[in-house]
Backbone as XML, in Angstrom:
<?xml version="1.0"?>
<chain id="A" units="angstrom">
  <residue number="1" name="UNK">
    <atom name="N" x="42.246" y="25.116" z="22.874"/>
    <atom name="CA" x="43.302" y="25.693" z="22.080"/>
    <atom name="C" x="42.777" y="26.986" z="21.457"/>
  </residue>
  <residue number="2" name="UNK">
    <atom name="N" x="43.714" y="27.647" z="21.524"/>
    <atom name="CA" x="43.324" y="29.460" z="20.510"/>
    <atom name="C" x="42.983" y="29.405" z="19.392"/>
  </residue>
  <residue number="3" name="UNK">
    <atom name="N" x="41.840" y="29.882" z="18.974"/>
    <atom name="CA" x="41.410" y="29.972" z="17.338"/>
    <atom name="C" x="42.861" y="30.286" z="16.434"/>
  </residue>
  <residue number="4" name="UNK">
    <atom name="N" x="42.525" y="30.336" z="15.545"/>
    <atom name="CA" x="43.616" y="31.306" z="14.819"/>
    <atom name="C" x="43.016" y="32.592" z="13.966"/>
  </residue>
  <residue number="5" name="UNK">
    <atom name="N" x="43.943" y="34.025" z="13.423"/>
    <atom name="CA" x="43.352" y="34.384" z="13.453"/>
    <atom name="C" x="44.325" y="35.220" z="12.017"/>
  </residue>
  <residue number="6" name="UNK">
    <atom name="N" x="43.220" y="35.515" z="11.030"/>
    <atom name="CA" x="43.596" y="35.779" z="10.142"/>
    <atom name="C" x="43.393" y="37.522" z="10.163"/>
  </residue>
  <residue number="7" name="UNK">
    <atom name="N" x="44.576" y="37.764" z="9.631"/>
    <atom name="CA" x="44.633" y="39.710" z="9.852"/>
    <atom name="C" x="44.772" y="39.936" z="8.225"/>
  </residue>
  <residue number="8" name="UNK">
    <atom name="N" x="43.613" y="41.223" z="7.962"/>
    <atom name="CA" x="43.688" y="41.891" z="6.607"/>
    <atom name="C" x="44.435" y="43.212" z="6.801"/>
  </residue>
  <residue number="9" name="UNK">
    <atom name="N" x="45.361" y="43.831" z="5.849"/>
    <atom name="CA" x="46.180" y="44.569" z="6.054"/>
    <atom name="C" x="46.051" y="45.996" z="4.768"/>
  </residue>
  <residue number="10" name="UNK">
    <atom name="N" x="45.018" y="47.042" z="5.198"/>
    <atom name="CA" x="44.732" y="47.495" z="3.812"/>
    <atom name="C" x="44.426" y="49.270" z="4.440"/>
  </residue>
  <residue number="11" name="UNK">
    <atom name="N" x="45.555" y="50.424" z="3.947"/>
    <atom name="CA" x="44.938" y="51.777" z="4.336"/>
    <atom name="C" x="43.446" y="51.660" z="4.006"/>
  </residue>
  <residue number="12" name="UNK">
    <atom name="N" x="42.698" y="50.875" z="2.983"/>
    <atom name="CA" x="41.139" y="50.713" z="2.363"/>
    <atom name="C" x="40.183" y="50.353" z="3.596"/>
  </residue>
  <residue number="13" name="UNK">
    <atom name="N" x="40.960" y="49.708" z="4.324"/>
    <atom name="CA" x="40.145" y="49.076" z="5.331"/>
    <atom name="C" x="39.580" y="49.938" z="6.563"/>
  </residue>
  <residue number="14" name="UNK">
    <atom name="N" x="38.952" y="50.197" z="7.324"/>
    <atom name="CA" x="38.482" y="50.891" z="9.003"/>
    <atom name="C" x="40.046" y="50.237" z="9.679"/>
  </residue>
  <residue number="15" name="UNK">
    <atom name="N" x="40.559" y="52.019" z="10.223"/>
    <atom name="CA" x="41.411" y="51.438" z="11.288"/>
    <atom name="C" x="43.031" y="50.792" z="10.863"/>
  </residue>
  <residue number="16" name="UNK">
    <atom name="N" x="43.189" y="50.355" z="8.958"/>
    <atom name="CA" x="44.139" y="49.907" z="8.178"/>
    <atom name="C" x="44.142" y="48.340" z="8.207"/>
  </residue>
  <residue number="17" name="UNK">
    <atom name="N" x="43.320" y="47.666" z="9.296"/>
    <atom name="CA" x="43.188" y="46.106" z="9.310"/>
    <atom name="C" x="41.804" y="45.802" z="9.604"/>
  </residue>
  <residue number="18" name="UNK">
    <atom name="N" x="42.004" y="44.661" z="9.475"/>
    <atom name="CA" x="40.558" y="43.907" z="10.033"/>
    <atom name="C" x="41.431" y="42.355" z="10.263"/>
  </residue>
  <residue number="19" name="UNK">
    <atom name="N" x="40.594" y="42.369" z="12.042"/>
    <atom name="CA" x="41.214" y="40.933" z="12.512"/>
    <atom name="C" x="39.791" y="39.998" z="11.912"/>
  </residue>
  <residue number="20" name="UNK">
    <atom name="N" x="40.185" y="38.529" z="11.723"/>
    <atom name="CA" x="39.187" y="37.573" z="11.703"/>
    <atom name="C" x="39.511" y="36.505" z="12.298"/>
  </residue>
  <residue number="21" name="UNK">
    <atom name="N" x="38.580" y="35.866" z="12.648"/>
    <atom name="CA" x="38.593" y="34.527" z="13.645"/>
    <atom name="C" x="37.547" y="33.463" z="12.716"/>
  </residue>
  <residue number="22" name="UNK">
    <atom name="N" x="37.692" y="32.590" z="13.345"/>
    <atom name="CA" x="36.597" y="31.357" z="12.960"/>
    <atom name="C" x="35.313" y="31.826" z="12.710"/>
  </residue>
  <residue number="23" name="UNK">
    <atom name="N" x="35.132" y="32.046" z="14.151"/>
    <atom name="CA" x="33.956" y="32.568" z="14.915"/>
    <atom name="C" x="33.332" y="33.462" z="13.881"/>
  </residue>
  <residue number="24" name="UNK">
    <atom name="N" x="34.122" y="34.763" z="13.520"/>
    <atom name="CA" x="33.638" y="35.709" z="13.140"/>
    <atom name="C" x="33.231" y="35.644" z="11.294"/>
  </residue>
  <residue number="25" name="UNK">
    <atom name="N" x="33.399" y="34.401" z="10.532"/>
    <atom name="CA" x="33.072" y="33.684" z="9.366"/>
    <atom name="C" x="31.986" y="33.350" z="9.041"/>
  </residue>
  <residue number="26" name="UNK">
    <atom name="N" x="30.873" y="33.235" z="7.967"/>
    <atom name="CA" x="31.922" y="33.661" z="7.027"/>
    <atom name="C" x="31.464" y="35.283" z="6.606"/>
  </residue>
  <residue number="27" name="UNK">
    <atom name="N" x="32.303" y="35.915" z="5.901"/>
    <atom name="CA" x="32.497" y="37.456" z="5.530"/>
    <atom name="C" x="32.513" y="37.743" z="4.188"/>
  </residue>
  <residue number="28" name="UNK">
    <atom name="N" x="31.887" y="38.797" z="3.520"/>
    <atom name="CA" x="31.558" y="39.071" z="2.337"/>
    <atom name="C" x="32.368" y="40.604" z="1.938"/>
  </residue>
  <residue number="29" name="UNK">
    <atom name="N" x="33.240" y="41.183" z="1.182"/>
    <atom name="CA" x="34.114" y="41.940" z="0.951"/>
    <atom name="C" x="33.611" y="42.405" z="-0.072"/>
  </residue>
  <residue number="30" name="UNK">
    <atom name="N" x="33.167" y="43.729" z="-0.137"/>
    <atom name="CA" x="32.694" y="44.222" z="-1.413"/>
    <atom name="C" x="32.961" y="45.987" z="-1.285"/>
  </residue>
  <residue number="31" name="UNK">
    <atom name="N" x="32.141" y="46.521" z="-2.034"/>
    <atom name="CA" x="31.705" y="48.209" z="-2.090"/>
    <atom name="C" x="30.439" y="48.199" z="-1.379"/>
  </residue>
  <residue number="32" name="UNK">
    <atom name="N" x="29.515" y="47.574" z="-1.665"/>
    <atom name="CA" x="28.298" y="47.796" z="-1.080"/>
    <atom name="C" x="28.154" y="47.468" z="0.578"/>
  </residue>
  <residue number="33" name="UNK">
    <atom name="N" x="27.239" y="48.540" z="0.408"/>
    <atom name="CA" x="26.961" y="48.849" z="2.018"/>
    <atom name="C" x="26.934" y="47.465" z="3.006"/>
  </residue>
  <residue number="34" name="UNK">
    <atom name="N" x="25.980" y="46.344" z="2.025"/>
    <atom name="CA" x="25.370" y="45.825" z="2.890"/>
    <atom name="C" x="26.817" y="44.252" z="2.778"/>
  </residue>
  <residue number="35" name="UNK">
    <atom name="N" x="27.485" y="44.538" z="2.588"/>
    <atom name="CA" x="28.909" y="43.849" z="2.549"/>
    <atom name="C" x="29.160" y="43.595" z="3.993"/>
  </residue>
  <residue number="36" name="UNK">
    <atom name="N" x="29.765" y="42.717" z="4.369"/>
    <atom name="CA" x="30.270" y="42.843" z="5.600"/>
    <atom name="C" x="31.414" y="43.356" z="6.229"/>
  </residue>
  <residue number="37" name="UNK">
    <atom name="N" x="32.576" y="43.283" z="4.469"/>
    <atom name="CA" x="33.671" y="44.522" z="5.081"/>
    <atom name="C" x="33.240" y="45.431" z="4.012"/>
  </residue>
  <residue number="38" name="UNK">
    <atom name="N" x="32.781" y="46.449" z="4.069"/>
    <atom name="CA" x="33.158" y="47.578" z="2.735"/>
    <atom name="C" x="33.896" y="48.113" z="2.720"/>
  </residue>
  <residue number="39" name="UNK">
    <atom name="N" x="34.311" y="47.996" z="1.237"/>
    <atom name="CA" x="35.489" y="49.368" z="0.671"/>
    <atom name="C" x="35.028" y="50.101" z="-0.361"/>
  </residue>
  <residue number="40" name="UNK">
    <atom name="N" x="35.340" y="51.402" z="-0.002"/>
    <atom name="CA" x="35.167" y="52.158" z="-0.932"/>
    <atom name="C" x="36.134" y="52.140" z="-2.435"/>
  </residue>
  <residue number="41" name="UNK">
    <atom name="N" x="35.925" y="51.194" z="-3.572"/>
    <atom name="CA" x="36.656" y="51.248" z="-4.905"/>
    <atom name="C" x="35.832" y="50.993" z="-5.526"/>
  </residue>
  <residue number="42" name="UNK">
    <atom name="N" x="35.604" y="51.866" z="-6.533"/>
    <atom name="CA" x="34.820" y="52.084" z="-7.924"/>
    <atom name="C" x="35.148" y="50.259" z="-8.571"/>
  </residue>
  <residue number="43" name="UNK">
    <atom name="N" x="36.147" y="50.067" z="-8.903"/>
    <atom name="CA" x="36.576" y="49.066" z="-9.331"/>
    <atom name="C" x="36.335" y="47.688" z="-8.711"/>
  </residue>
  <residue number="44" name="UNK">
    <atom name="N" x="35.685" y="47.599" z="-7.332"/>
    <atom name="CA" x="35.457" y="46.371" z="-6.628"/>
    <atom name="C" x="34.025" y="45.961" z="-6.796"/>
  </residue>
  <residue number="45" name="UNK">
    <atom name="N" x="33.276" y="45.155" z="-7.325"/>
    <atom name="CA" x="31.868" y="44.193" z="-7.003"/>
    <atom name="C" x="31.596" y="45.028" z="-5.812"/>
  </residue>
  <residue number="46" name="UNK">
    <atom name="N" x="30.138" y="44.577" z="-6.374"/>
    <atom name="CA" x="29.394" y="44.702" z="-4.729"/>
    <atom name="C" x="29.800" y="44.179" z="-3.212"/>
  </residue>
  <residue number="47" name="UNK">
    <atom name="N" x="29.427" y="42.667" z="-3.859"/>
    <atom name="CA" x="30.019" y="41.569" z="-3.366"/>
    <atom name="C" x="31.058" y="41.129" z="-4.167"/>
  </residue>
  <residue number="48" name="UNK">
    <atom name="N" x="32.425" y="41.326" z="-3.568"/>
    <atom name="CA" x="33.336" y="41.013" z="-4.656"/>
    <atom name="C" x="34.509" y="39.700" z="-4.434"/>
  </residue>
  <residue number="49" name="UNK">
    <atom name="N" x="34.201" y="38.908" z="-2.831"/>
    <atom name="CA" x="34.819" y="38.307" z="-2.684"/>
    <atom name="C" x="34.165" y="37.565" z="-1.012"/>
  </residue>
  <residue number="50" name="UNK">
    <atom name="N" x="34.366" y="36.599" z="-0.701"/>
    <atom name="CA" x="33.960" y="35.720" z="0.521"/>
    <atom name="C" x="34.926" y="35.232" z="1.431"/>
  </residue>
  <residue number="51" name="UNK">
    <atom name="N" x="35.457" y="35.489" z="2.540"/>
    <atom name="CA" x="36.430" y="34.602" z="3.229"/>
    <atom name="C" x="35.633" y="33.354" z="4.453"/>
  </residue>
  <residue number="52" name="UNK">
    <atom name="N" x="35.889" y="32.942" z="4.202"/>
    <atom name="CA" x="35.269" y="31.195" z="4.532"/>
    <atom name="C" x="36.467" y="30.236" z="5.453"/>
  </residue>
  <residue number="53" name="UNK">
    <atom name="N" x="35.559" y="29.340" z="6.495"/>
    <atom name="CA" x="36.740" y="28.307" z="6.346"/>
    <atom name="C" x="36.576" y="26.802" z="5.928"/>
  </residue>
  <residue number="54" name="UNK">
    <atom name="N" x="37.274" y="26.752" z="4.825"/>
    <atom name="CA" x="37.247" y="25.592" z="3.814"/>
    <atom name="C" x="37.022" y="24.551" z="4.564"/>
  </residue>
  <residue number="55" name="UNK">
    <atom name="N" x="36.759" y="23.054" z="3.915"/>
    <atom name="CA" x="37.062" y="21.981" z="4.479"/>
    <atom name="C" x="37.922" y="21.787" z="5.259"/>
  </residue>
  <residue number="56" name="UNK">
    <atom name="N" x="38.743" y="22.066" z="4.479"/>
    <atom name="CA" x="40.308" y="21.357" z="5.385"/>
    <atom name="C" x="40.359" y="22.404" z="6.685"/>
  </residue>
  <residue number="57" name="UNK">
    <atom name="N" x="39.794" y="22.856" z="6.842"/>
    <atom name="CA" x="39.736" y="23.866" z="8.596"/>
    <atom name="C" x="40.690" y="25.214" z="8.072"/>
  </residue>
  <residue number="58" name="UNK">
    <atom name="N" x="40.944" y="25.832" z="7.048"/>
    <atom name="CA" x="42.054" y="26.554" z="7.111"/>
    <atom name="C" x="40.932" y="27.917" z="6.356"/>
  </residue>
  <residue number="59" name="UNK">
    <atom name="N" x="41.491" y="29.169" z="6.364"/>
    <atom name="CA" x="40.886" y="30.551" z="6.212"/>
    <atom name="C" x="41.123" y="30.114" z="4.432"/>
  </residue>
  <residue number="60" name="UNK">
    <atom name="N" x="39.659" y="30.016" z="3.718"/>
    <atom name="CA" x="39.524" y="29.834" z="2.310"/>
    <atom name="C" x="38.985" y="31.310" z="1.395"/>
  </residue>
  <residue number="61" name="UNK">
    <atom name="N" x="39.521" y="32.067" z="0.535"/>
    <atom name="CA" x="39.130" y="33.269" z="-0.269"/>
    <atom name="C" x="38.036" y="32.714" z="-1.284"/>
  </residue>
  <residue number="62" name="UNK">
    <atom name="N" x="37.397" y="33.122" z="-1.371"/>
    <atom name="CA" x="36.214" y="32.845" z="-3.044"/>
    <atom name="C" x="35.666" y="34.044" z="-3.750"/>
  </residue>
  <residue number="63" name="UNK">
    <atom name="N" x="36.180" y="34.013" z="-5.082"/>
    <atom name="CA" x="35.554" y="35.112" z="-5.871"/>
    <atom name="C" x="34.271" y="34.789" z="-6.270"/>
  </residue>
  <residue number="64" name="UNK">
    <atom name="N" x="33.476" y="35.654" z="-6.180"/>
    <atom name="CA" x="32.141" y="36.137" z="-5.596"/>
    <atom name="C" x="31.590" y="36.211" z="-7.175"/>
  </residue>
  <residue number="65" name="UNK">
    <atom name="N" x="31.519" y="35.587" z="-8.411"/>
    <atom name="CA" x="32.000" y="35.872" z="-9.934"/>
    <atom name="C" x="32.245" y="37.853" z="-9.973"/>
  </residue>
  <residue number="66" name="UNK">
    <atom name="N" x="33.405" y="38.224" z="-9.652"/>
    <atom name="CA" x="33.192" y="39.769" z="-9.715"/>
    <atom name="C" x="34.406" y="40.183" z="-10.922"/>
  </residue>
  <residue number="67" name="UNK">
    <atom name="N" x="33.259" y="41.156" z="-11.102"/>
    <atom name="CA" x="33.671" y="41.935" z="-12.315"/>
    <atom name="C" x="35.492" y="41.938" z="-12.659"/>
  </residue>
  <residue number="68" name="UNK">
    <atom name="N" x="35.920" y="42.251" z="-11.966"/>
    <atom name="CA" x="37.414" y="42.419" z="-12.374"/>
    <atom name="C" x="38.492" y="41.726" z="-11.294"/>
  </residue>
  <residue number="69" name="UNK">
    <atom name="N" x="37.821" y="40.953" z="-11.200"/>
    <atom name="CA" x="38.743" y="39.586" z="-10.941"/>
    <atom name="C" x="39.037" y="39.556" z="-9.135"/>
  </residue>
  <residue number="70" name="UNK">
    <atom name="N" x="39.473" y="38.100" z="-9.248"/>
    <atom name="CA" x="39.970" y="38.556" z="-7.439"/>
    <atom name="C" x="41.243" y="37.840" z="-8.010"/>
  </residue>
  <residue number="71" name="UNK">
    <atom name="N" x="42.199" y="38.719" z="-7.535"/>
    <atom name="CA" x="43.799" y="38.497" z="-7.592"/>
    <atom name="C" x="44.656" y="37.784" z="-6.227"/>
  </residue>
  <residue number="72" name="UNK">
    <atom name="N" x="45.497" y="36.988" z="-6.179"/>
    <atom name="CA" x="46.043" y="36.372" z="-4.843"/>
    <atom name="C" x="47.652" y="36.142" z="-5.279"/>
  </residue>
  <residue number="73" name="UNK">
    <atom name="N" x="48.662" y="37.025" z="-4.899"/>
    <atom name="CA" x="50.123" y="36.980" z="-5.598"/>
    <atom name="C" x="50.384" y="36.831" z="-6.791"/>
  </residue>
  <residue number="74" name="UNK">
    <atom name="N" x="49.466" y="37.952" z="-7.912"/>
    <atom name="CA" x="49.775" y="38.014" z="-9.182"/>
    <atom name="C" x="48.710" y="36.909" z="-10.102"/>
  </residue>
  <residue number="75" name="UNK">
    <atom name="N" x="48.030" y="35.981" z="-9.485"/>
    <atom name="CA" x="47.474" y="35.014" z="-9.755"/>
    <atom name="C" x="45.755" y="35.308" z="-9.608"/>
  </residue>
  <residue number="76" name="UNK">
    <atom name="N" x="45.320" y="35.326" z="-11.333"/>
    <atom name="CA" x="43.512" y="35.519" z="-11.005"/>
    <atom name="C" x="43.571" y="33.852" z="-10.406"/>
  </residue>
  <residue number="77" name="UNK">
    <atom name="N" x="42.559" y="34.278" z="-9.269"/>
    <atom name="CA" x="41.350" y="32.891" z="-8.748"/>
    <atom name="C" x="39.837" y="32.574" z="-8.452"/>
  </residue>
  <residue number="78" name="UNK">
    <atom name="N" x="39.373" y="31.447" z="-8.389"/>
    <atom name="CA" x="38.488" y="31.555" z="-8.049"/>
    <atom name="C" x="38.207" y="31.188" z="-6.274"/>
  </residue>
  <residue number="79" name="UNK">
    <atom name="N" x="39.270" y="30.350" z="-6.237"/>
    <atom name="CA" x="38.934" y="29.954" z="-4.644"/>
    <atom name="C" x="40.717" y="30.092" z="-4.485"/>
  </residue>
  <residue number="80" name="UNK">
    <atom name="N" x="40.874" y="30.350" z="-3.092"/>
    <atom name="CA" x="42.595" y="29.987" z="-2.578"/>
    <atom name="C" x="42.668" y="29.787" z="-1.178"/>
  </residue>
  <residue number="81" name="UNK">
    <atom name="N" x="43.338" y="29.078" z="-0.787"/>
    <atom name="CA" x="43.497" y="29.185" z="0.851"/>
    <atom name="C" x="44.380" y="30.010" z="1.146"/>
  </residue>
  <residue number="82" name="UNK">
    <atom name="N" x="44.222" y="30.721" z="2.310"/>
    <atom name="CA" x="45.326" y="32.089" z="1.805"/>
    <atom name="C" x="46.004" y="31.271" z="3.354"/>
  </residue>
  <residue number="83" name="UNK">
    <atom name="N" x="47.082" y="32.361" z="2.853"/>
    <atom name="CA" x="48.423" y="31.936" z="4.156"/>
    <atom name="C" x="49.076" y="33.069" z="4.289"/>
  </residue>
  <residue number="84" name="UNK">
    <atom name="N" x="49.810" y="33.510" z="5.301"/>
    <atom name="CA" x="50.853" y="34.665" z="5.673"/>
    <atom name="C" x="51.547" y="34.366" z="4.793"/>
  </residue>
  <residue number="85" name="UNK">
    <atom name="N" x="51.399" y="36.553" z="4.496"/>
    <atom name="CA" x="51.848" y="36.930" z="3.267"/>
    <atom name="C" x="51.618" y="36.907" z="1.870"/>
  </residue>
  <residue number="86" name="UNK">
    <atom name="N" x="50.252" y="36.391" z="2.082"/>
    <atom name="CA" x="49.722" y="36.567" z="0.839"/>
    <atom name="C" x="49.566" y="37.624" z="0.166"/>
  </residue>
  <residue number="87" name="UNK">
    <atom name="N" x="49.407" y="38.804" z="-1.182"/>
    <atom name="CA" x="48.635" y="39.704" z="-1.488"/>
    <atom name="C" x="47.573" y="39.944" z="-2.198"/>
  </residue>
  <residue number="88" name="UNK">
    <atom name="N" x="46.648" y="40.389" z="-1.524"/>
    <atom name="CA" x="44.877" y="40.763" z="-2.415"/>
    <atom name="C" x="45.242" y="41.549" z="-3.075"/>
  </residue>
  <residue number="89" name="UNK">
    <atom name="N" x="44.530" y="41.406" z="-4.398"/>
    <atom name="CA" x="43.676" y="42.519" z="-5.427"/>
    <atom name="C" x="42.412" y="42.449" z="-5.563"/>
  </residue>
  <residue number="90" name="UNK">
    <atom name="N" x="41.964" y="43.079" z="-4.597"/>
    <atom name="CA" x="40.009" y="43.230" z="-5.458"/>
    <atom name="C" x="39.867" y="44.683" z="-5.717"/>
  </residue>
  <residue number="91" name="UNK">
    <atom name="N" x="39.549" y="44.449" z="-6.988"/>
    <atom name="CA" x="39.311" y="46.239" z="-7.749"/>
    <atom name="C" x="40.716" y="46.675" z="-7.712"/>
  </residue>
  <residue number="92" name="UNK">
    <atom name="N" x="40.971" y="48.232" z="-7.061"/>
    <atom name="CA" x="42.440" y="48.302" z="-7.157"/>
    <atom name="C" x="42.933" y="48.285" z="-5.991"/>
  </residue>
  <residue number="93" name="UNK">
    <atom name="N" x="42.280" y="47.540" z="-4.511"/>
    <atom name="CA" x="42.149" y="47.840" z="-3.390"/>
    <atom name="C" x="43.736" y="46.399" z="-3.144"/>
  </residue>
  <residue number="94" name="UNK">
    <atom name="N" x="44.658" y="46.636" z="-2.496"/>
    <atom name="CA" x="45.754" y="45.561" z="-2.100"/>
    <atom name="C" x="45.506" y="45.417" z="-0.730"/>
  </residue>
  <residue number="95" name="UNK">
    <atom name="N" x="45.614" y="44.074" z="-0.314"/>
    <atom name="CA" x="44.922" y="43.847" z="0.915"/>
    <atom name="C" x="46.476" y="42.667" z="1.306"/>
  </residue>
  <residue number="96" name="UNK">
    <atom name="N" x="47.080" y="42.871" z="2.434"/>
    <atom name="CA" x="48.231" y="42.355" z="2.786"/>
    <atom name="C" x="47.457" y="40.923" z="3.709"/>
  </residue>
  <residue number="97" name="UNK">
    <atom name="N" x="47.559" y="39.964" z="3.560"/>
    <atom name="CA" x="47.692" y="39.087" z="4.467"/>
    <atom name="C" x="48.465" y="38.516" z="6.003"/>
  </residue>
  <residue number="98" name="UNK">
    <atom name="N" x="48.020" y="38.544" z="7.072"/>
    <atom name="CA" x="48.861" y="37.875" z="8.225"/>
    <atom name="C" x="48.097" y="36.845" z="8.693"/>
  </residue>
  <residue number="99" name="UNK">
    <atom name="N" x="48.878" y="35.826" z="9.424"/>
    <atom name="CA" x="48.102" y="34.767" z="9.938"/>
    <atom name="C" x="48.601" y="34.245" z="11.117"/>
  </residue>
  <residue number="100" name="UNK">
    <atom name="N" x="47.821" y="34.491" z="12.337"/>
    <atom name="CA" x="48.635" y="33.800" z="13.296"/>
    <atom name="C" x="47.845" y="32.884" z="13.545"/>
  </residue>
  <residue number="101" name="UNK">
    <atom name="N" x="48.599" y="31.519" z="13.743"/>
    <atom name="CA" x="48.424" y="30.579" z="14.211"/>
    <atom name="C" x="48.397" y="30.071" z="15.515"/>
  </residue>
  <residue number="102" name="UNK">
    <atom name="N" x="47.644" y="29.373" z="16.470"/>
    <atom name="CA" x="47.761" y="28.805" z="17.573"/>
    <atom name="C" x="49.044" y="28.139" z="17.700"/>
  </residue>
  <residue number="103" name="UNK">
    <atom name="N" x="49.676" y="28.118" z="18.625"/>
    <atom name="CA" x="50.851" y="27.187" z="18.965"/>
    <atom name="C" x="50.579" y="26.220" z="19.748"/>
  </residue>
  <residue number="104" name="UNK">
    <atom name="N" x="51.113" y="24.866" z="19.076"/>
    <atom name="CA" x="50.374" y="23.617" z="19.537"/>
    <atom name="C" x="51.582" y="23.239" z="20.403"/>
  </residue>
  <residue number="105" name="UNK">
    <atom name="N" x="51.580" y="23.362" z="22.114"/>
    <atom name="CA" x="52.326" y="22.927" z="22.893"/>
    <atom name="C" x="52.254" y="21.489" z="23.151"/>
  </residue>
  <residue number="106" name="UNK">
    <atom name="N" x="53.337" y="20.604" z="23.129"/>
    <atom name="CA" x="53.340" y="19.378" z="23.418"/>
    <atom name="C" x="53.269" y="19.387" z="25.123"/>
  </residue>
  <residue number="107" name="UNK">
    <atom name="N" x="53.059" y="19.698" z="25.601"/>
    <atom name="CA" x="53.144" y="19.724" z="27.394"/>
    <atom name="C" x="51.634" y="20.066" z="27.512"/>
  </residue>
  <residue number="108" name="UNK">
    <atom name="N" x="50.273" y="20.513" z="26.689"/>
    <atom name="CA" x="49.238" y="20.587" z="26.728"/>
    <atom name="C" x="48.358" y="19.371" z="26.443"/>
  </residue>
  <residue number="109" name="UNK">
    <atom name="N" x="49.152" y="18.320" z="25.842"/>
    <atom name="CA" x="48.871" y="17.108" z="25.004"/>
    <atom name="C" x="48.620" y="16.108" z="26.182"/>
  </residue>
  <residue number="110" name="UNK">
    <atom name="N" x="47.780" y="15.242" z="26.090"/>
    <atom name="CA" x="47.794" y="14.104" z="26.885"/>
    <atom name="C" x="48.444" y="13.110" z="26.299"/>
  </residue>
  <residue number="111" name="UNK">
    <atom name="N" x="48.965" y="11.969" z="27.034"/>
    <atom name="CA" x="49.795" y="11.108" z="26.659"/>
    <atom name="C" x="48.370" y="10.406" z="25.489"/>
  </residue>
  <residue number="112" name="UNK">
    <atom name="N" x="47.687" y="10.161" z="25.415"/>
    <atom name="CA" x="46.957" y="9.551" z="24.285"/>
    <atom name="C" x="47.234" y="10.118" z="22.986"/>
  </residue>
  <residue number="113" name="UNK">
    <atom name="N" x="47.102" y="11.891" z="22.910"/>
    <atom name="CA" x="47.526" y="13.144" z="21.893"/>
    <atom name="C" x="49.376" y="12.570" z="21.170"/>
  </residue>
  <residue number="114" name="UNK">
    <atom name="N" x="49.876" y="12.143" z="22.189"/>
    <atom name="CA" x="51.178" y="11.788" z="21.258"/>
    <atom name="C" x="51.477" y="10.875" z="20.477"/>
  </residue>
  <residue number="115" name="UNK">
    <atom name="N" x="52.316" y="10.634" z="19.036"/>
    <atom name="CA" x="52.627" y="9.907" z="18.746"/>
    <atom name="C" x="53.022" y="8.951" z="19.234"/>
  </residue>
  <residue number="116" name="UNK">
    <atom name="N" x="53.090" y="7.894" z="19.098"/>
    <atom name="CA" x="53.707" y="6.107" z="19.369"/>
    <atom name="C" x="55.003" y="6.246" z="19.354"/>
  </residue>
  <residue number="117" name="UNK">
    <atom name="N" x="56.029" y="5.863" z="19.960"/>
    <atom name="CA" x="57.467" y="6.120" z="19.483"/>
    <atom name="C" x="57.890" y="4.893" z="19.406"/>
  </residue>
  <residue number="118" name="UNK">
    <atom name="N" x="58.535" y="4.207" z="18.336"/>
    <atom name="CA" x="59.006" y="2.762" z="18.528"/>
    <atom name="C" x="60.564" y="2.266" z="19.102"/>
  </residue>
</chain>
């Protein structure tokens, strides 16, 4: 089955996005060089934020303890699972969320994969 794949959506960013995958986890979002995405904002941590994938298998955000907060739809956090359509604030940088998901075809499923029907 297709990873899924979480898209950052930011003029701040190389290019205006950055795709992410499983694979490509976990990622460190800051100003500093040695960041794994950098942005250039006076206002953002070094390290100002982590994208991870949580327990539950899903793309998890973590503030990094940074200076002026990590924001997720108006809301300071420390951890969030983000989902399409979310919006970032780190520093004054807005970072749009997309998420595509794998599509789980039932015709890919083996008869074991299906529910019981009574």
């Amino acid at each position: 089955m297709p990873a899924p794949i979480l898209i950052l959506i930011s003029p701040a960013l190389p290019y205006g996005r950055c795709e992410l995958t499983p694979r490509s986890l976990p990622v460190v979002i800051g100003r500093s060089h040695s960041a794994d995405i950098t942005i250039s904002d006076p206002q953002m941590s070094r390290r100002h934020a982590e994208i991870r994938i949580g327990s539950s298998g899903q793309f998890e955000l973590i503030d990094l303890d940074s200076t002026n907060l990590t924001i997720v739809n108006t809301h300071d956090v420390t951890r969030h699972i983000l989902c399409h359509g979310d919006e970032l604030l780190l520093g004054d940088t807005e970072i749009r969320v997309e998420l595509i998901a794998p599509r789980s075809d039932i015709h890919d499923q083996t008869t074991k994969d299906l529910p019981l029907m009574d």
